[in-house]
Amino acid sequence: MSLTLCSPTLCLYFSLSLGLSLWAVAVLLVALLCLDPHSRVSSAPICTHGPSGCHVPSLADLFDRVIQHSARMHSLSNDLHSEFEQYFLPSKNSIGKIYRKCHTSSILTPNGKENAQKLAREELTEVILKLLMAWRDPLFQLHQSMAHQQDFNSFSSNKALEMGDMTHELRKGVEKVAEKMRVLGMLGNSVTGLSPAETMLPISDSGEAMSNYELLYCFRRDSNKVQNYLKILKCRIIPEHDC
Amino acid sequence: SFYRPHFTGCRSREQETFRCWWSAGIFQNLTEPGALRVFYQTKNFLSEWQECPDYTRTVKNECYFNKTFTQIWTSYCIQLRSVRENITYDEACFTVENIVHPDPPIGLNWTLLNVSRSGLHFDVLVRWAPPPSADVQMGWMSLVYQVQYRVRNNSHWEMLDLESGTQQSIYGLHTDKEYEVRVRCKMSAFDNFGEFSDSIIVHVAQIPSKESTFPTTLVLIFGVIGVVILLVLLIFSQQQRLMVIFLPPIPAPKIKGIDPELLKNGKLDQLNSLLSSQDMYKPDFYHEDPWVEFIQLDLDDPAEKNESSDTQHLLGVSRSGSSHVLNFKSDDDSGRASCYDPEIPNPEDLASLLPGHSGRGDNHPLVSRSSSSIPDLGVQQTSEVEETPIQTQPAVPSWVNMDFYAQVSDFTPAGGVVLSPGQLNSCPEKKKEEENEKKIQFQLVSDGAYTSENTARQLSASVPPSPGPEQGYQTFPTQAVEGNLWNGEYLVSTSDSQTPYLLPEAPPAPILPPVSDYTVVQEVDAQHSLLLNPPSSQPAICPHSPNKHLPAMPTMPMGYLTPDLLGNLTP
């Protein structure tokens, strides 16, 4: 003998009316979306008609994107390196780090702001590309070794994977920037293409493969180089105030 | 090892130059300038140690590396040597970008964003400029800032999140309080904060708000009261419906086939028939409790359940002029086996004729039935018992009107029955023990026909006075005993010795105790009048017979006549 709030017929009416109203609202929404051309979400066509059709990113925009990308990459490398130091090397020098030889040490890189500013654009661009290229395989190896070891949680190995992907993307981006610069005539033709033979394997002094910590240390340094070089390059390519 | 000469730190302000400091420790002989020298080595491609390029003149124990000697992303190792002793006291290695501590931001100022309506809180926007030494335009150093503030002279600084821009909003400050605000910065993706900037004071005087807060509070209060009143009205007006909704009525129990009205009216016979038809109670019910089925529950007239109900009832019955003296009440007993001769009055019907004891209450000579050992009602068992005046009462629940049994003291010529109260008080039995409701008890009857075991013990030496004229039994002018009309009145119990009924010490004379609440109907003569046993002329009213059980009773029943003894009677 339970008390129902509505009789069966009444409940049926309620449900029917509710369903009808919902359906009407759905129909209205669909109509609005479909009939209103402006609210339609669709993909823009490829810019084939020049600046009138769509927005072509300028070189400055491209540089900004690339610089943001490199900043994120460097931050990732710093996080991973700090994790490594925290868990695997509790004792560290109070002032700085111990010298380690990286596999990219053979690449001649300007070691200061003025040196980098004095360097030619093409060379600077080339250095950036060389660095990024040199880290393609070692980062992949780093991710592999981190994923296999149980010492790292999945978060760290995911960071390593993301770092590798970012490096790859950044290299592609810098290549595009260089291409654009070449098109715009800012770069001479002295930019030599990167020879695939220049892939260097990370080998430490003793000849063995570098450890994960050494790799991270080196990559942290190199990503900072790339970030700063890009900034210097942008400042030189695109004239801005106080640059 | 701070007693030895050691490096106290190296710092770079703008990632283009850096400085290193050292301390001579407690070695006094090394404090003079030149005693300790710094050598450095860059681990690029040069392996030779070079001396510090510039010992700062103005600052003691400082080595300054200018732009020429500063290489970023290059490992440096520095050594603190005492050339005279050719001892290296300290060594440190680092890279320059890891020792960068930016200068503090400059130009810290604040602007008022807004003040709250109550005038108690305000928000400010704090602005600053990056340190001039840092080249942020080109992006050589990408800085992030951290703003801290506190109430003046407080010890705890509130820290806000890192900000990459050069401004920050601070919300929720209190007016009339002075705040200190400061800011510092560090390179993003590095860990070394620079020094704090100078603190600025933020203070906003409290403006007495023009609009008072009274109306708001009043409106709120009135609104709440109105809503409450509405709710109460709603509840009271829709009380019934709400009650039904929130507290649905519990359905009444329903047993299929049984009308609850039957139960209320107490028509047990119908219930019994129903139950027996459902085959629920029958086996146990009738096995354990053969008496129960014969209990007549008269629940129809609760008003008459008083002390004198039976008396009046009987009197009324007698007045009604029924030909049957014994007006068997409600003889529609269900299921009763026809064990009895229909003419023979049923023991309990007999019992119902006995006068009630007005004012006795529980002191009725009622015998509650025993729990398990119920004497078998039956004429069949007569032979099993010795001729002992043992009579067990039919089991009656104690809650039944205690006036169930009354002693018939006299018969009117018209055929009515005169009842008399019992003589229970004559025997100083202890009532208390008898009043355990659940126990089997046989109330002591003064006639000794029914005696409880406990009480009988206590009556060992008591000689209660004889009530004399109250004769439980009235001698009738004995009439011809008709044949086998002798009722098997004395109910024989075949139960074990637990049944605490006692047989009073039976004198050989077949006389009953003088006062008897219960009497035995000898016979019913042709005129439908009761022939009762002759009164007993026993001296002892309260028999103090020892604890004798059934088998040990004298052979001569007290006041009970067996059929074979009938012949001995002289009419």
PDB file of C-alpha atoms in Angstrom, chain B residues 163-426:
ATOM      1  CA  GLU B 163      54.492  35.712 -12.151  1.00  0.00           C
ATOM      2  CA  SER B 164      56.198  36.049 -15.475  1.00  0.00           C
ATOM      3  CA  GLY B 165      54.846  39.507 -16.089  1.00  0.00           C
ATOM      4  CA  THR B 166      55.777  42.656 -14.276  1.00  0.00           C
ATOM      5  CA  GLN B 167      52.577  43.255 -12.359  1.00  0.00           C
ATOM      6  CA  GLN B 168      50.475  41.436  -9.845  1.00  0.00           C
ATOM      7  CA  SER B 169      47.145  42.005  -8.140  1.00  0.00           C
ATOM      8  CA  ILE B 170      46.718  41.532  -4.456  1.00  0.00           C
ATOM      9  CA  TYR B 171      43.160  40.954  -3.304  1.00  0.00           C
ATOM     10  CA  GLY B 172      41.463  41.048   0.015  1.00  0.00           C
ATOM     11  CA  LEU B 173      43.585  43.511   1.930  1.00  0.00           C
ATOM     12  CA  HIS B 174      42.100  45.132   4.967  1.00  0.00           C
ATOM     13  CA  THR B 175      41.671  48.820   5.193  1.00  0.00           C
ATOM     14  CA  ASP B 176      43.246  50.583   8.081  1.00  0.00           C
ATOM     15  CA  LYS B 177      46.094  48.119   8.036  1.00  0.00           C
ATOM     16  CA  GLU B 178      49.549  48.809   6.745  1.00  0.00           C
ATOM     17  CA  TYR B 179      51.031  46.275   4.427  1.00  0.00           C
ATOM     18  CA  GLU B 180      54.566  45.661   3.298  1.00  0.00           C
ATOM     19  CA  VAL B 181      55.057  44.405  -0.226  1.00  0.00           C
ATOM     20  CA  ARG B 182      58.285  43.185  -1.807  1.00  0.00           C
ATOM     21  CA  VAL B 183      59.272  41.255  -4.895  1.00  0.00           C
ATOM     22  CA  ARG B 184      62.165  39.122  -6.079  1.00  0.00           C
ATOM     23  CA  CYS B 185      62.944  37.215  -9.238  1.00  0.00           C
ATOM     24  CA  LYS B 186      64.755  34.238 -10.624  1.00  0.00           C
ATOM     25  CA  MET B 187      65.458  32.735 -13.971  1.00  0.00           C
ATOM     26  CA  SER B 188      62.713  30.474 -15.147  1.00  0.00           C
ATOM     27  CA  ALA B 189      63.694  26.829 -15.102  1.00  0.00           C
ATOM     28  CA  PHE B 190      66.397  27.605 -12.586  1.00  0.00           C
ATOM     29  CA  ASP B 191      66.255  27.582  -8.842  1.00  0.00           C
ATOM     30  CA  ASN B 192      68.142  30.531  -7.516  1.00  0.00           C
ATOM     31  CA  PHE B 193      66.173  33.526  -6.356  1.00  0.00           C
ATOM     32  CA  GLY B 194      67.742  36.889  -6.240  1.00  0.00           C
ATOM     33  CA  GLU B 195      67.543  39.333  -3.422  1.00  0.00           C
ATOM     34  CA  PHE B 196      64.332  40.991  -2.415  1.00  0.00           C
ATOM     35  CA  SER B 197      63.537  44.447  -3.520  1.00  0.00           C
ATOM     36  CA  ASP B 198      62.883  47.168  -1.033  1.00  0.00           C
ATOM     37  CA  SER B 199      59.492  46.917   0.616  1.00  0.00           C
ATOM     38  CA  ILE B 200      56.776  49.384  -0.081  1.00  0.00           C
ATOM     39  CA  ILE B 201      53.971  50.305   2.241  1.00  0.00           C
ATOM     40  CA  VAL B 202      50.412  49.871   1.128  1.00  0.00           C
ATOM     41  CA  HIS B 203      47.787  51.521   3.187  1.00  0.00           C
ATOM     42  CA  VAL B 204      44.245  52.599   2.558  1.00  0.00           C
ATOM     43  CA  ALA B 205      42.357  54.560   5.116  1.00  0.00           C
ATOM     44  CA  GLN B 206      38.990  53.276   6.039  1.00  0.00           C
ATOM     45  CA  ILE B 207      36.285  55.448   4.658  1.00  0.00           C
ATOM     46  CA  PRO B 208      33.094  55.315   6.620  1.00  0.00           C
ATOM     47  CA  SER B 209      30.710  53.841   4.145  1.00  0.00           C
ATOM     48  CA  LYS B 210      27.954  56.129   3.197  1.00  0.00           C
ATOM     49  CA  GLU B 211      25.409  53.506   2.886  1.00  0.00           C
ATOM     50  CA  SER B 212      24.706  51.741   6.038  1.00  0.00           C
ATOM     51  CA  THR B 213      24.370  48.046   6.188  1.00  0.00           C
ATOM     52  CA  PHE B 214      21.208  48.172   8.169  1.00  0.00           C
ATOM     53  CA  PRO B 215      18.689  47.922   5.406  1.00  0.00           C
ATOM     54  CA  THR B 216      20.378  44.894   3.957  1.00  0.00           C
ATOM     55  CA  THR B 217      20.298  43.035   7.211  1.00  0.00           C
ATOM     56  CA  LEU B 218      16.782  44.088   7.941  1.00  0.00           C
ATOM     57  CA  VAL B 219      15.595  43.033   4.548  1.00  0.00           C
ATOM     58  CA  LEU B 220      17.287  39.714   4.983  1.00  0.00           C
ATOM     59  CA  ILE B 221      15.723  39.145   8.360  1.00  0.00           C
ATOM     60  CA  PHE B 222      12.278  40.058   7.176  1.00  0.00           C
ATOM     61  CA  GLY B 223      12.641  37.954   4.115  1.00  0.00           C
ATOM     62  CA  VAL B 224      13.643  34.949   6.126  1.00  0.00           C
ATOM     63  CA  ILE B 225      10.779  35.448   8.554  1.00  0.00           C
ATOM     64  CA  GLY B 226       8.328  35.762   5.699  1.00  0.00           C
ATOM     65  CA  VAL B 227       9.583  32.609   4.094  1.00  0.00           C
ATOM     66  CA  VAL B 228       9.328  30.768   7.375  1.00  0.00           C
ATOM     67  CA  ILE B 229       5.780  31.982   7.901  1.00  0.00           C
ATOM     68  CA  LEU B 230       4.862  30.889   4.416  1.00  0.00           C
ATOM     69  CA  LEU B 231       6.313  27.493   5.013  1.00  0.00           C
ATOM     70  CA  VAL B 232       4.455  27.092   8.257  1.00  0.00           C
ATOM     71  CA  LEU B 233       1.213  28.123   6.652  1.00  0.00           C
ATOM     72  CA  LEU B 234       1.818  25.744   3.825  1.00  0.00           C
ATOM     73  CA  ILE B 235       2.541  22.906   6.167  1.00  0.00           C
ATOM     74  CA  PHE B 236      -0.466  23.523   8.293  1.00  0.00           C
ATOM     75  CA  SER B 237      -2.824  23.888   5.401  1.00  0.00           C
ATOM     76  CA  GLN B 238      -1.587  20.814   3.664  1.00  0.00           C
ATOM     77  CA  GLN B 239      -1.019  18.894   6.796  1.00  0.00           C
ATOM     78  CA  GLN B 240      -2.994  15.891   5.870  1.00  0.00           C
ATOM     79  CA  ARG B 241      -1.480  15.510   2.486  1.00  0.00           C
ATOM     80  CA  LEU B 242       1.995  16.070   3.784  1.00  0.00           C
ATOM     81  CA  MET B 243       1.456  13.563   6.484  1.00  0.00           C
ATOM     82  CA  VAL B 244       0.341  11.045   3.973  1.00  0.00           C
ATOM     83  CA  ILE B 245       3.314  11.778   1.784  1.00  0.00           C
ATOM     84  CA  PHE B 246       5.957  11.762   4.451  1.00  0.00           C
ATOM     85  CA  LEU B 247       4.510   9.257   6.815  1.00  0.00           C
ATOM     86  CA  PRO B 248       2.589   6.776   4.794  1.00  0.00           C
ATOM     87  CA  PRO B 249       0.217   4.704   6.838  1.00  0.00           C
ATOM     88  CA  ILE B 250       1.343   1.293   7.652  1.00  0.00           C
ATOM     89  CA  PRO B 251      -0.931  -1.298   6.205  1.00  0.00           C
ATOM     90  CA  ALA B 252      -2.833  -3.312   8.693  1.00  0.00           C
ATOM     91  CA  PRO B 253      -1.860  -6.901   9.000  1.00  0.00           C
ATOM     92  CA  LYS B 254      -3.920  -9.213   6.986  1.00  0.00           C
ATOM     93  CA  ILE B 255      -4.208 -12.885   7.331  1.00  0.00           C
ATOM     94  CA  LYS B 256      -5.898 -14.440   4.457  1.00  0.00           C
ATOM     95  CA  GLY B 257      -9.209 -15.786   5.346  1.00  0.00           C
ATOM     96  CA  ILE B 258      -9.470 -14.260   8.762  1.00  0.00           C
ATOM     97  CA  ASP B 259     -11.559 -11.305   9.425  1.00  0.00           C
ATOM     98  CA  PRO B 260      -9.947  -9.035  11.992  1.00  0.00           C
ATOM     99  CA  GLU B 261     -13.329  -8.270  13.334  1.00  0.00           C
ATOM    100  CA  LEU B 262     -13.632 -11.812  14.437  1.00  0.00           C
ATOM    101  CA  LEU B 263     -10.632 -11.477  16.636  1.00  0.00           C
ATOM    102  CA  LYS B 264     -11.970  -8.375  18.178  1.00  0.00           C
ATOM    103  CA  ASN B 265     -15.243  -9.935  19.034  1.00  0.00           C
ATOM    104  CA  GLY B 266     -13.580 -12.857  20.529  1.00  0.00           C
ATOM    105  CA  LYS B 267     -15.364 -15.445  18.614  1.00  0.00           C
ATOM    106  CA  LEU B 268     -12.714 -17.865  19.237  1.00  0.00           C
ATOM    107  CA  ASP B 269     -14.659 -20.731  18.020  1.00  0.00           C
ATOM    108  CA  GLN B 270     -14.666 -19.413  14.543  1.00  0.00           C
ATOM    109  CA  LEU B 271     -11.029 -18.641  14.811  1.00  0.00           C
ATOM    110  CA  ASN B 272     -10.394 -22.062  16.060  1.00  0.00           C
ATOM    111  CA  SER B 273     -12.271 -23.546  13.230  1.00  0.00           C
ATOM    112  CA  LEU B 274     -10.295 -21.489  10.829  1.00  0.00           C
ATOM    113  CA  LEU B 275      -7.072 -22.368  12.418  1.00  0.00           C
ATOM    114  CA  SER B 276      -7.892 -25.934  12.664  1.00  0.00           C
ATOM    115  CA  SER B 277      -8.886 -25.889   9.110  1.00  0.00           C
ATOM    116  CA  GLN B 278      -5.472 -24.569   8.357  1.00  0.00           C
ATOM    117  CA  ASP B 279      -4.057 -27.269  10.445  1.00  0.00           C
ATOM    118  CA  MET B 280      -1.865 -25.049  12.439  1.00  0.00           C
ATOM    119  CA  TYR B 281      -2.659 -25.449  16.014  1.00  0.00           C
ATOM    120  CA  LYS B 282      -4.316 -28.632  16.226  1.00  0.00           C
ATOM    121  CA  PRO B 283      -1.662 -31.108  17.171  1.00  0.00           C
ATOM    122  CA  ASP B 284       0.097 -29.165  19.832  1.00  0.00           C
ATOM    123  CA  PHE B 285      -2.802 -27.302  20.937  1.00  0.00           C
ATOM    124  CA  TYR B 286      -4.879 -30.154  21.875  1.00  0.00           C
ATOM    125  CA  HIS B 287      -2.168 -32.356  23.063  1.00  0.00           C
ATOM    126  CA  GLU B 288      -0.613 -30.144  25.553  1.00  0.00           C
ATOM    127  CA  ASP B 289      -3.589 -28.378  26.665  1.00  0.00           C
ATOM    128  CA  PRO B 290      -6.670 -30.394  26.647  1.00  0.00           C
ATOM    129  CA  TRP B 291      -8.148 -28.019  29.046  1.00  0.00           C
ATOM    130  CA  VAL B 292      -7.613 -25.043  26.922  1.00  0.00           C
ATOM    131  CA  GLU B 293     -10.081 -25.996  24.386  1.00  0.00           C
ATOM    132  CA  PHE B 294     -12.696 -26.026  26.915  1.00  0.00           C
ATOM    133  CA  ILE B 295     -12.032 -22.672  28.238  1.00  0.00           C
ATOM    134  CA  GLN B 296     -14.873 -20.429  27.672  1.00  0.00           C
ATOM    135  CA  LEU B 297     -13.765 -16.940  27.221  1.00  0.00           C
ATOM    136  CA  ASP B 298     -16.512 -14.643  27.840  1.00  0.00           C
ATOM    137  CA  LEU B 299     -15.262 -11.446  26.366  1.00  0.00           C
ATOM    138  CA  ASP B 300     -18.558 -10.188  25.288  1.00  0.00           C
ATOM    139  CA  ASP B 301     -19.474  -8.416  28.376  1.00  0.00           C
ATOM    140  CA  PRO B 302     -16.454  -6.898  29.950  1.00  0.00           C
ATOM    141  CA  ALA B 303     -18.604  -4.868  32.158  1.00  0.00           C
ATOM    142  CA  GLU B 304     -19.731  -7.839  33.971  1.00  0.00           C
ATOM    143  CA  LYS B 305     -16.296  -8.964  34.788  1.00  0.00           C
ATOM    144  CA  ASN B 306     -16.299  -7.837  38.245  1.00  0.00           C
ATOM    145  CA  GLU B 307     -16.330  -9.590  41.425  1.00  0.00           C
ATOM    146  CA  SER B 308     -19.902 -10.277  41.586  1.00  0.00           C
ATOM    147  CA  SER B 309     -20.422 -10.871  37.994  1.00  0.00           C
ATOM    148  CA  ASP B 310     -20.770 -14.513  38.261  1.00  0.00           C
ATOM    149  CA  THR B 311     -22.962 -14.276  41.178  1.00  0.00           C
ATOM    150  CA  GLN B 312     -25.252 -11.953  39.520  1.00  0.00           C
ATOM    151  CA  HIS B 313     -24.981 -13.809  36.409  1.00  0.00           C
ATOM    152  CA  LEU B 314     -25.856 -16.960  38.062  1.00  0.00           C
ATOM    153  CA  LEU B 315     -28.565 -15.299  39.926  1.00  0.00           C
ATOM    154  CA  GLY B 316     -29.781 -13.749  36.832  1.00  0.00           C
ATOM    155  CA  VAL B 317     -29.609 -17.007  35.167  1.00  0.00           C
ATOM    156  CA  SER B 318     -31.515 -18.550  37.936  1.00  0.00           C
ATOM    157  CA  ARG B 319     -34.009 -15.797  37.811  1.00  0.00           C
ATOM    158  CA  SER B 320     -34.537 -16.318  34.264  1.00  0.00           C
ATOM    159  CA  GLY B 321     -36.223 -19.377  35.337  1.00  0.00           C
ATOM    160  CA  SER B 322     -34.387 -21.667  33.221  1.00  0.00           C
ATOM    161  CA  SER B 323     -35.393 -25.079  33.916  1.00  0.00           C
ATOM    162  CA  HIS B 324     -31.890 -26.039  33.979  1.00  0.00           C
ATOM    163  CA  VAL B 325     -30.454 -25.022  37.209  1.00  0.00           C
ATOM    164  CA  LEU B 326     -27.174 -25.327  35.772  1.00  0.00           C
ATOM    165  CA  ASN B 327     -27.244 -22.857  33.102  1.00  0.00           C
ATOM    166  CA  PHE B 328     -24.413 -23.796  31.087  1.00  0.00           C
ATOM    167  CA  LYS B 329     -22.963 -20.773  29.730  1.00  0.00           C
ATOM    168  CA  SER B 330     -22.120 -20.651  26.190  1.00  0.00           C
ATOM    169  CA  ASP B 331     -21.935 -24.218  25.623  1.00  0.00           C
ATOM    170  CA  ASP B 332     -20.950 -23.717  22.127  1.00  0.00           C
ATOM    171  CA  ASP B 333     -17.549 -24.926  22.839  1.00  0.00           C
ATOM    172  CA  SER B 334     -15.794 -25.815  19.741  1.00  0.00           C
ATOM    173  CA  GLY B 335     -13.965 -28.901  19.158  1.00  0.00           C
ATOM    174  CA  ARG B 336     -14.676 -30.330  22.448  1.00  0.00           C
ATOM    175  CA  ALA B 337     -14.671 -33.970  22.255  1.00  0.00           C
ATOM    176  CA  SER B 338     -17.804 -35.455  23.348  1.00  0.00           C
ATOM    177  CA  CYS B 339     -16.158 -37.135  26.196  1.00  0.00           C
ATOM    178  CA  TYR B 340     -18.776 -36.233  28.518  1.00  0.00           C
ATOM    179  CA  ASP B 341     -22.188 -37.287  28.938  1.00  0.00           C
ATOM    180  CA  PRO B 342     -24.112 -34.360  27.806  1.00  0.00           C
ATOM    181  CA  GLU B 343     -26.278 -34.507  30.799  1.00  0.00           C
ATOM    182  CA  ILE B 344     -23.417 -34.506  33.050  1.00  0.00           C
ATOM    183  CA  PRO B 345     -22.498 -31.056  33.859  1.00  0.00           C
ATOM    184  CA  ASN B 346     -19.084 -30.201  32.765  1.00  0.00           C
ATOM    185  CA  PRO B 347     -16.672 -29.482  35.491  1.00  0.00           C
ATOM    186  CA  GLU B 348     -16.009 -26.092  34.288  1.00  0.00           C
ATOM    187  CA  ASP B 349     -19.576 -25.346  33.808  1.00  0.00           C
ATOM    188  CA  LEU B 350     -19.909 -26.441  37.302  1.00  0.00           C
ATOM    189  CA  ALA B 351     -17.159 -24.198  38.217  1.00  0.00           C
ATOM    190  CA  SER B 352     -18.840 -21.377  36.631  1.00  0.00           C
ATOM    191  CA  LEU B 353     -21.701 -21.771  38.914  1.00  0.00           C
ATOM    192  CA  LEU B 354     -19.734 -21.326  41.984  1.00  0.00           C
ATOM    193  CA  PRO B 355     -20.138 -18.064  43.577  1.00  0.00           C
ATOM    194  CA  GLY B 356     -17.536 -15.555  43.114  1.00  0.00           C
ATOM    195  CA  HIS B 357     -15.706 -14.245  45.971  1.00  0.00           C
ATOM    196  CA  SER B 358     -16.404 -10.725  46.083  1.00  0.00           C
ATOM    197  CA  GLY B 359     -13.564  -8.749  47.140  1.00  0.00           C
ATOM    198  CA  ARG B 360     -11.187 -11.515  46.995  1.00  0.00           C
ATOM    199  CA  GLY B 361      -9.541 -10.664  43.900  1.00  0.00           C
ATOM    200  CA  ASP B 362      -6.695 -12.904  43.426  1.00  0.00           C
ATOM    201  CA  ASN B 363      -7.430 -14.900  46.416  1.00  0.00           C
ATOM    202  CA  HIS B 364      -9.793 -16.881  44.571  1.00  0.00           C
ATOM    203  CA  PRO B 365      -9.763 -20.507  44.891  1.00  0.00           C
ATOM    204  CA  LEU B 366      -8.887 -20.667  41.393  1.00  0.00           C
ATOM    205  CA  VAL B 367      -6.611 -23.183  40.226  1.00  0.00           C
ATOM    206  CA  SER B 368      -4.472 -22.189  37.436  1.00  0.00           C
ATOM    207  CA  ARG B 369      -3.598 -24.905  35.277  1.00  0.00           C
ATOM    208  CA  SER B 370      -0.342 -26.525  35.400  1.00  0.00           C
ATOM    209  CA  SER B 371       2.031 -25.888  32.712  1.00  0.00           C
ATOM    210  CA  SER B 372       2.693 -29.207  31.351  1.00  0.00           C
ATOM    211  CA  SER B 373       1.110 -31.702  33.422  1.00  0.00           C
ATOM    212  CA  ILE B 374      -2.425 -31.112  32.963  1.00  0.00           C
ATOM    213  CA  PRO B 375      -4.581 -33.547  34.529  1.00  0.00           C
ATOM    214  CA  ASP B 376      -6.430 -35.232  32.012  1.00  0.00           C
ATOM    215  CA  LEU B 377      -9.954 -34.399  31.929  1.00  0.00           C
ATOM    216  CA  GLY B 378     -11.645 -37.488  31.733  1.00  0.00           C
ATOM    217  CA  VAL B 379     -13.862 -39.880  33.067  1.00  0.00           C
ATOM    218  CA  GLN B 380     -11.697 -42.408  31.520  1.00  0.00           C
ATOM    219  CA  GLN B 381      -9.092 -41.895  34.022  1.00  0.00           C
ATOM    220  CA  THR B 382     -11.231 -42.245  36.941  1.00  0.00           C
ATOM    221  CA  SER B 383     -10.134 -45.658  37.643  1.00  0.00           C
ATOM    222  CA  GLU B 384      -6.567 -44.738  37.653  1.00  0.00           C
ATOM    223  CA  VAL B 385      -6.874 -42.728  40.670  1.00  0.00           C
ATOM    224  CA  GLU B 386      -7.506 -43.966  44.014  1.00  0.00           C
ATOM    225  CA  GLU B 387     -10.521 -42.843  45.604  1.00  0.00           C
ATOM    226  CA  THR B 388      -9.176 -39.773  46.803  1.00  0.00           C
ATOM    227  CA  PRO B 389     -10.888 -36.607  46.946  1.00  0.00           C
ATOM    228  CA  ILE B 390      -8.592 -35.088  44.635  1.00  0.00           C
ATOM    229  CA  GLN B 391     -10.047 -32.841  42.348  1.00  0.00           C
ATOM    230  CA  THR B 392      -8.182 -30.747  40.102  1.00  0.00           C
ATOM    231  CA  GLN B 393      -9.580 -27.752  38.836  1.00  0.00           C
ATOM    232  CA  PRO B 394      -9.949 -27.326  35.232  1.00  0.00           C
ATOM    233  CA  ALA B 395      -7.228 -25.197  33.959  1.00  0.00           C
ATOM    234  CA  VAL B 396      -8.325 -21.688  33.798  1.00  0.00           C
ATOM    235  CA  PRO B 397      -6.114 -18.827  33.030  1.00  0.00           C
ATOM    236  CA  SER B 398      -5.691 -16.587  35.876  1.00  0.00           C
ATOM    237  CA  TRP B 399      -6.907 -13.607  34.070  1.00  0.00           C
ATOM    238  CA  VAL B 400     -10.261 -15.074  33.712  1.00  0.00           C
ATOM    239  CA  ASN B 401     -12.671 -13.650  36.055  1.00  0.00           C
ATOM    240  CA  MET B 402     -11.885 -14.963  39.372  1.00  0.00           C
ATOM    241  CA  ASP B 403     -15.451 -15.425  40.038  1.00  0.00           C
ATOM    242  CA  PHE B 404     -15.511 -18.378  37.885  1.00  0.00           C
ATOM    243  CA  TYR B 405     -16.031 -20.637  40.715  1.00  0.00           C
ATOM    244  CA  ALA B 406     -18.347 -19.952  43.467  1.00  0.00           C
ATOM    245  CA  GLN B 407     -19.668 -22.056  46.072  1.00  0.00           C
ATOM    246  CA  VAL B 408     -23.190 -22.952  45.885  1.00  0.00           C
ATOM    247  CA  SER B 409     -24.448 -22.804  49.368  1.00  0.00           C
ATOM    248  CA  ASP B 410     -28.060 -23.232  48.929  1.00  0.00           C
ATOM    249  CA  PHE B 411     -30.749 -23.780  46.517  1.00  0.00           C
ATOM    250  CA  THR B 412     -33.885 -21.921  46.523  1.00  0.00           C
ATOM    251  CA  PRO B 413     -37.032 -23.765  46.163  1.00  0.00           C
ATOM    252  CA  ALA B 414     -37.612 -22.094  42.957  1.00  0.00           C
ATOM    253  CA  GLY B 415     -34.577 -23.745  41.682  1.00  0.00           C
ATOM    254  CA  GLY B 416     -32.199 -20.955  41.986  1.00  0.00           C
ATOM    255  CA  VAL B 417     -28.751 -21.257  43.288  1.00  0.00           C
ATOM    256  CA  VAL B 418     -27.532 -19.404  46.248  1.00  0.00           C
ATOM    257  CA  LEU B 419     -23.910 -18.784  46.214  1.00  0.00           C
ATOM    258  CA  SER B 420     -21.742 -18.005  49.092  1.00  0.00           C
ATOM    259  CA  PRO B 421     -18.285 -16.619  49.309  1.00  0.00           C
ATOM    260  CA  GLY B 422     -15.524 -18.981  49.982  1.00  0.00           C
ATOM    261  CA  GLN B 423     -13.772 -19.568  53.174  1.00  0.00           C
ATOM    262  CA  LEU B 424     -10.402 -19.132  51.978  1.00  0.00           C
ATOM    263  CA  ASN B 425      -9.277 -16.895  54.713  1.00  0.00           C
ATOM    264  CA  SER B 426      -9.844 -19.463  57.298  1.00  0.00           C
TER     265      SER B 426
END
